GROMACS .gro file of C-alpha atoms in nm:
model
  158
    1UNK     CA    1   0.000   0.000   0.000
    2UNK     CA    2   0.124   0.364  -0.111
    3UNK     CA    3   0.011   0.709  -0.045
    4UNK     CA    4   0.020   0.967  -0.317
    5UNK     CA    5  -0.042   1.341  -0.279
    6UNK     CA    6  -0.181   1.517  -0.618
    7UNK     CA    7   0.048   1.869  -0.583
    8UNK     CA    8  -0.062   1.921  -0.246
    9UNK     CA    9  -0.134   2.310  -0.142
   10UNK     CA   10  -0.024   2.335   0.212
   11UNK     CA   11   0.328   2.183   0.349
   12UNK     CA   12   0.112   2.089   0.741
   13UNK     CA   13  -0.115   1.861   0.545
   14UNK     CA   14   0.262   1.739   0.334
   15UNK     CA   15   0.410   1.670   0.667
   16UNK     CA   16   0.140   1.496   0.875
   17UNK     CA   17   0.098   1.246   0.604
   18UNK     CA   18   0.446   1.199   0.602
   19UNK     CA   19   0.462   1.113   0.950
   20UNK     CA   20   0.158   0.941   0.943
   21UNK     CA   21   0.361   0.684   0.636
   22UNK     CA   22   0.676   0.715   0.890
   23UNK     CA   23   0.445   0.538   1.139
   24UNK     CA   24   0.274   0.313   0.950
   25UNK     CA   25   0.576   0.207   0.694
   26UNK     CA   26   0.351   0.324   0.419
   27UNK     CA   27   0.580   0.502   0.150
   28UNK     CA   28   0.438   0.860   0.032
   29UNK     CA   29   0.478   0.979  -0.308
   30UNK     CA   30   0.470   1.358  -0.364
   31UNK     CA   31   0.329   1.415  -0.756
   32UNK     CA   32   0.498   1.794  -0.833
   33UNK     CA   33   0.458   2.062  -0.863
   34UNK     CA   34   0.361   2.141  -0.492
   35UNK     CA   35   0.183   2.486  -0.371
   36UNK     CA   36   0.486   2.529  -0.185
   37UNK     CA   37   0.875   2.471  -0.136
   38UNK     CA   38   0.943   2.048  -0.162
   39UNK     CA   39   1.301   2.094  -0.037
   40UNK     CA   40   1.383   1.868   0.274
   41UNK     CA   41   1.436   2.223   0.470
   42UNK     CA   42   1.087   2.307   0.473
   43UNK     CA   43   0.979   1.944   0.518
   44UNK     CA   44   1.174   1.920   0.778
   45UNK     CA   45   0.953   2.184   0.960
   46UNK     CA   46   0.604   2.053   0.905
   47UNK     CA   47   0.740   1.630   0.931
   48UNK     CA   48   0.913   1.719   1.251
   49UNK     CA   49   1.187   1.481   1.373
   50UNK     CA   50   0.943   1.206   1.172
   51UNK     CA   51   1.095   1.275   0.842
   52UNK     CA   52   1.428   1.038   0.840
   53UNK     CA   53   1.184   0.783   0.894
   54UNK     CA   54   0.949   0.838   0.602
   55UNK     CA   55   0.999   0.676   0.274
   56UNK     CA   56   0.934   0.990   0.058
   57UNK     CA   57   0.923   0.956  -0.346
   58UNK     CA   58   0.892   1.280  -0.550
   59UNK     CA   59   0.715   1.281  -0.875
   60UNK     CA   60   0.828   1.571  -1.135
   61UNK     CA   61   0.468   1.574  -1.286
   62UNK     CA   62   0.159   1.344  -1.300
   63UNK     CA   63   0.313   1.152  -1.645
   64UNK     CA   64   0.637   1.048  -1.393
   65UNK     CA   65   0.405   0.940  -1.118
   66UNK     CA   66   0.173   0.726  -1.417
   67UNK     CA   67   0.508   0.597  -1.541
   68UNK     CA   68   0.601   0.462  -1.225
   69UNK     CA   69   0.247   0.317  -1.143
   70UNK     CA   70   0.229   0.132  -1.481
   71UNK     CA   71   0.588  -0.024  -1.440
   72UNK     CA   72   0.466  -0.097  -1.077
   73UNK     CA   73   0.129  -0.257  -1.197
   74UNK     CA   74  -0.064  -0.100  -0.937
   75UNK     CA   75  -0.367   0.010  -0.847
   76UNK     CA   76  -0.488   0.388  -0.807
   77UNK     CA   77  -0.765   0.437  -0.573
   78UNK     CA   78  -0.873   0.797  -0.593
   79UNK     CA   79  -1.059   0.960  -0.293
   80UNK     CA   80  -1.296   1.226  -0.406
   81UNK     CA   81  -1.618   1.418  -0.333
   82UNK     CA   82  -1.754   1.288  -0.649
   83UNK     CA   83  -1.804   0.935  -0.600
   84UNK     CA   84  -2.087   0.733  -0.466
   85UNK     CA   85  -1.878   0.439  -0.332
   86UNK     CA   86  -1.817   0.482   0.045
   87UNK     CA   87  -1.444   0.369   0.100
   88UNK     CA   88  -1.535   0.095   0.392
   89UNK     CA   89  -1.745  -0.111   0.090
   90UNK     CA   90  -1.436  -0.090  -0.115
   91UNK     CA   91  -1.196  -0.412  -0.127
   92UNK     CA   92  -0.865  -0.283  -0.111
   93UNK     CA   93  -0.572  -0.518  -0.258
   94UNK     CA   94  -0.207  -0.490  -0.091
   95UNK     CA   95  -0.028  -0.274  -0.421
   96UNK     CA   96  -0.320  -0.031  -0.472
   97UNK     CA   97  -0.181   0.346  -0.429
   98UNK     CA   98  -0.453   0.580  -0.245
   99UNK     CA   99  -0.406   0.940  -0.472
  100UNK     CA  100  -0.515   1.248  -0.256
  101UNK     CA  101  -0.625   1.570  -0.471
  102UNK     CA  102  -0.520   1.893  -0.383
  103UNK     CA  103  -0.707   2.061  -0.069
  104UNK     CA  104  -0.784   2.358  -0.282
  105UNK     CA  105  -0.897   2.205  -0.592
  106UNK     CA  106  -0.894   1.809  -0.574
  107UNK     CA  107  -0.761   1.663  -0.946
  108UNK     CA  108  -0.817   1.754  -1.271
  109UNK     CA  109  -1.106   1.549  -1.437
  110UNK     CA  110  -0.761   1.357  -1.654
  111UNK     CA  111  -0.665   1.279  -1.335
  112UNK     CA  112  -1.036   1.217  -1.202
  113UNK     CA  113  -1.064   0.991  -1.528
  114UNK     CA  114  -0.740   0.802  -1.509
  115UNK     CA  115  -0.839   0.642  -1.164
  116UNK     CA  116  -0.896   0.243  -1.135
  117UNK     CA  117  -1.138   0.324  -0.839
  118UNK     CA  118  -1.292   0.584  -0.673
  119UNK     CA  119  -1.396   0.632  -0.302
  120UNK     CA  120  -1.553   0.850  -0.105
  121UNK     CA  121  -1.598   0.945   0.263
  122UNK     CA  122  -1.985   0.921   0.327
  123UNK     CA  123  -2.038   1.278   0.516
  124UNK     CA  124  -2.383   1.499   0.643
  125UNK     CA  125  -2.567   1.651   0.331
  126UNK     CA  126  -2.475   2.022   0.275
  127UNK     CA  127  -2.119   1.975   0.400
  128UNK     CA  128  -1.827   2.002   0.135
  129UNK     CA  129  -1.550   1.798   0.205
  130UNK     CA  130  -1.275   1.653   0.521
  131UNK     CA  131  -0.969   1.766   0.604
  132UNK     CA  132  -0.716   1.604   0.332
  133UNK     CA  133  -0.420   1.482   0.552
  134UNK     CA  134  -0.761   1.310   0.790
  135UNK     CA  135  -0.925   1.212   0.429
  136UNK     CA  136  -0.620   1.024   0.420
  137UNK     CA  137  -0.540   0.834   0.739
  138UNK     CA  138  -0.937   0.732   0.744
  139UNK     CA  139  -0.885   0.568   0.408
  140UNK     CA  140  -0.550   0.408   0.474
  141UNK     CA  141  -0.641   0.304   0.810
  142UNK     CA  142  -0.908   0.099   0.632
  143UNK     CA  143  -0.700   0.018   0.343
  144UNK     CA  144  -0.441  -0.150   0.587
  145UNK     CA  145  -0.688  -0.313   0.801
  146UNK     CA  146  -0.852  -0.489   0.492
  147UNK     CA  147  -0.546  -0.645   0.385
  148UNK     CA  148  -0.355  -0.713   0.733
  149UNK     CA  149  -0.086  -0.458   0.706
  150UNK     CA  150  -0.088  -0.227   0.977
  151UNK     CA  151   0.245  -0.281   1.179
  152UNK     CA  152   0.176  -0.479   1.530
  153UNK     CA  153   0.236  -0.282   1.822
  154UNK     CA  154   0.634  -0.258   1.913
  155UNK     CA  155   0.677  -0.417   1.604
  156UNK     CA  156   0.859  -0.232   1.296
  157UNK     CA  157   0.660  -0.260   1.004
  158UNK     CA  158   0.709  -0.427   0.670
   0.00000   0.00000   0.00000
């Protein structure tokens, strides 16, 4: 199981889902450009001391990410507002890569398009959408439960 950010918008959201792959031993991928500065300085800051222990892999564009996901035969699972499948119903497989959108915009409907699956946090009518970086560790905590991968406690993970 991967995470990938869709040129995320604001480094906090960046660095808690780095962290939150650190803890897990879920690799992130970053899919450029980002909103903001990608150097390891400024992740640094919003990772915290987190950061050595994340497995971080930067995408120049969305065609490097797709060339890396076809060579890897995986899997994108896409969470968006603009899906009826609630993400507990989906059955997640080991190599699928859960693709965030940007917080300000999501993806692009090529992006939206490209997508094996897509999943969606049921919510209350009339309200727009969940914090991305907690979009994200709902999903993947369900995504790792599904297919036994969270790490055991005291345990480093696979």
């Amino acid at each position: 199981m991967d995470l990938a950010l869709y040129q995320p918008d604001i480094p906090q959201n960046t660095g808690t889902l780095l962290r939150l792959g650190a803890c897990l031993g879920v690799p992130v991928h970053v899919i450029g450009p980002a909103g903001f500065d990608l150097s390891d300085k400024a992740l640094r800051r919003a990772g915290l001391d987190y950061l050595d222990a994340a497995v971080l892999h930067r995408h120049a564009g969305w065609t490097a990410f797709l060339d890396w996901v076809e060579a890897e035969g995986r899997r994108i699972v896409l969470a968006t507002t603009r899906s009826d499948r609630p993400y507990p119903a989906h059955a997640f497989l080991p190599g699928d890569v859960l693709l965030l959108g940007r917080e300000s915009a999501g993806v692009p409907d090529a992006v939206h398009d490209r997508a094996d699956v897509r999943v969606t946090i049921p919510m209350r009518p009339g309200l727009r959408s969940i914090n991305v970086a907690l979009a994200g560790a709902m999903i993947l905590g369900e995504a790792l439960r599904q297919t036994a991968a969270l790490p055991e406690p005291g345990q480093p993970s696979a």
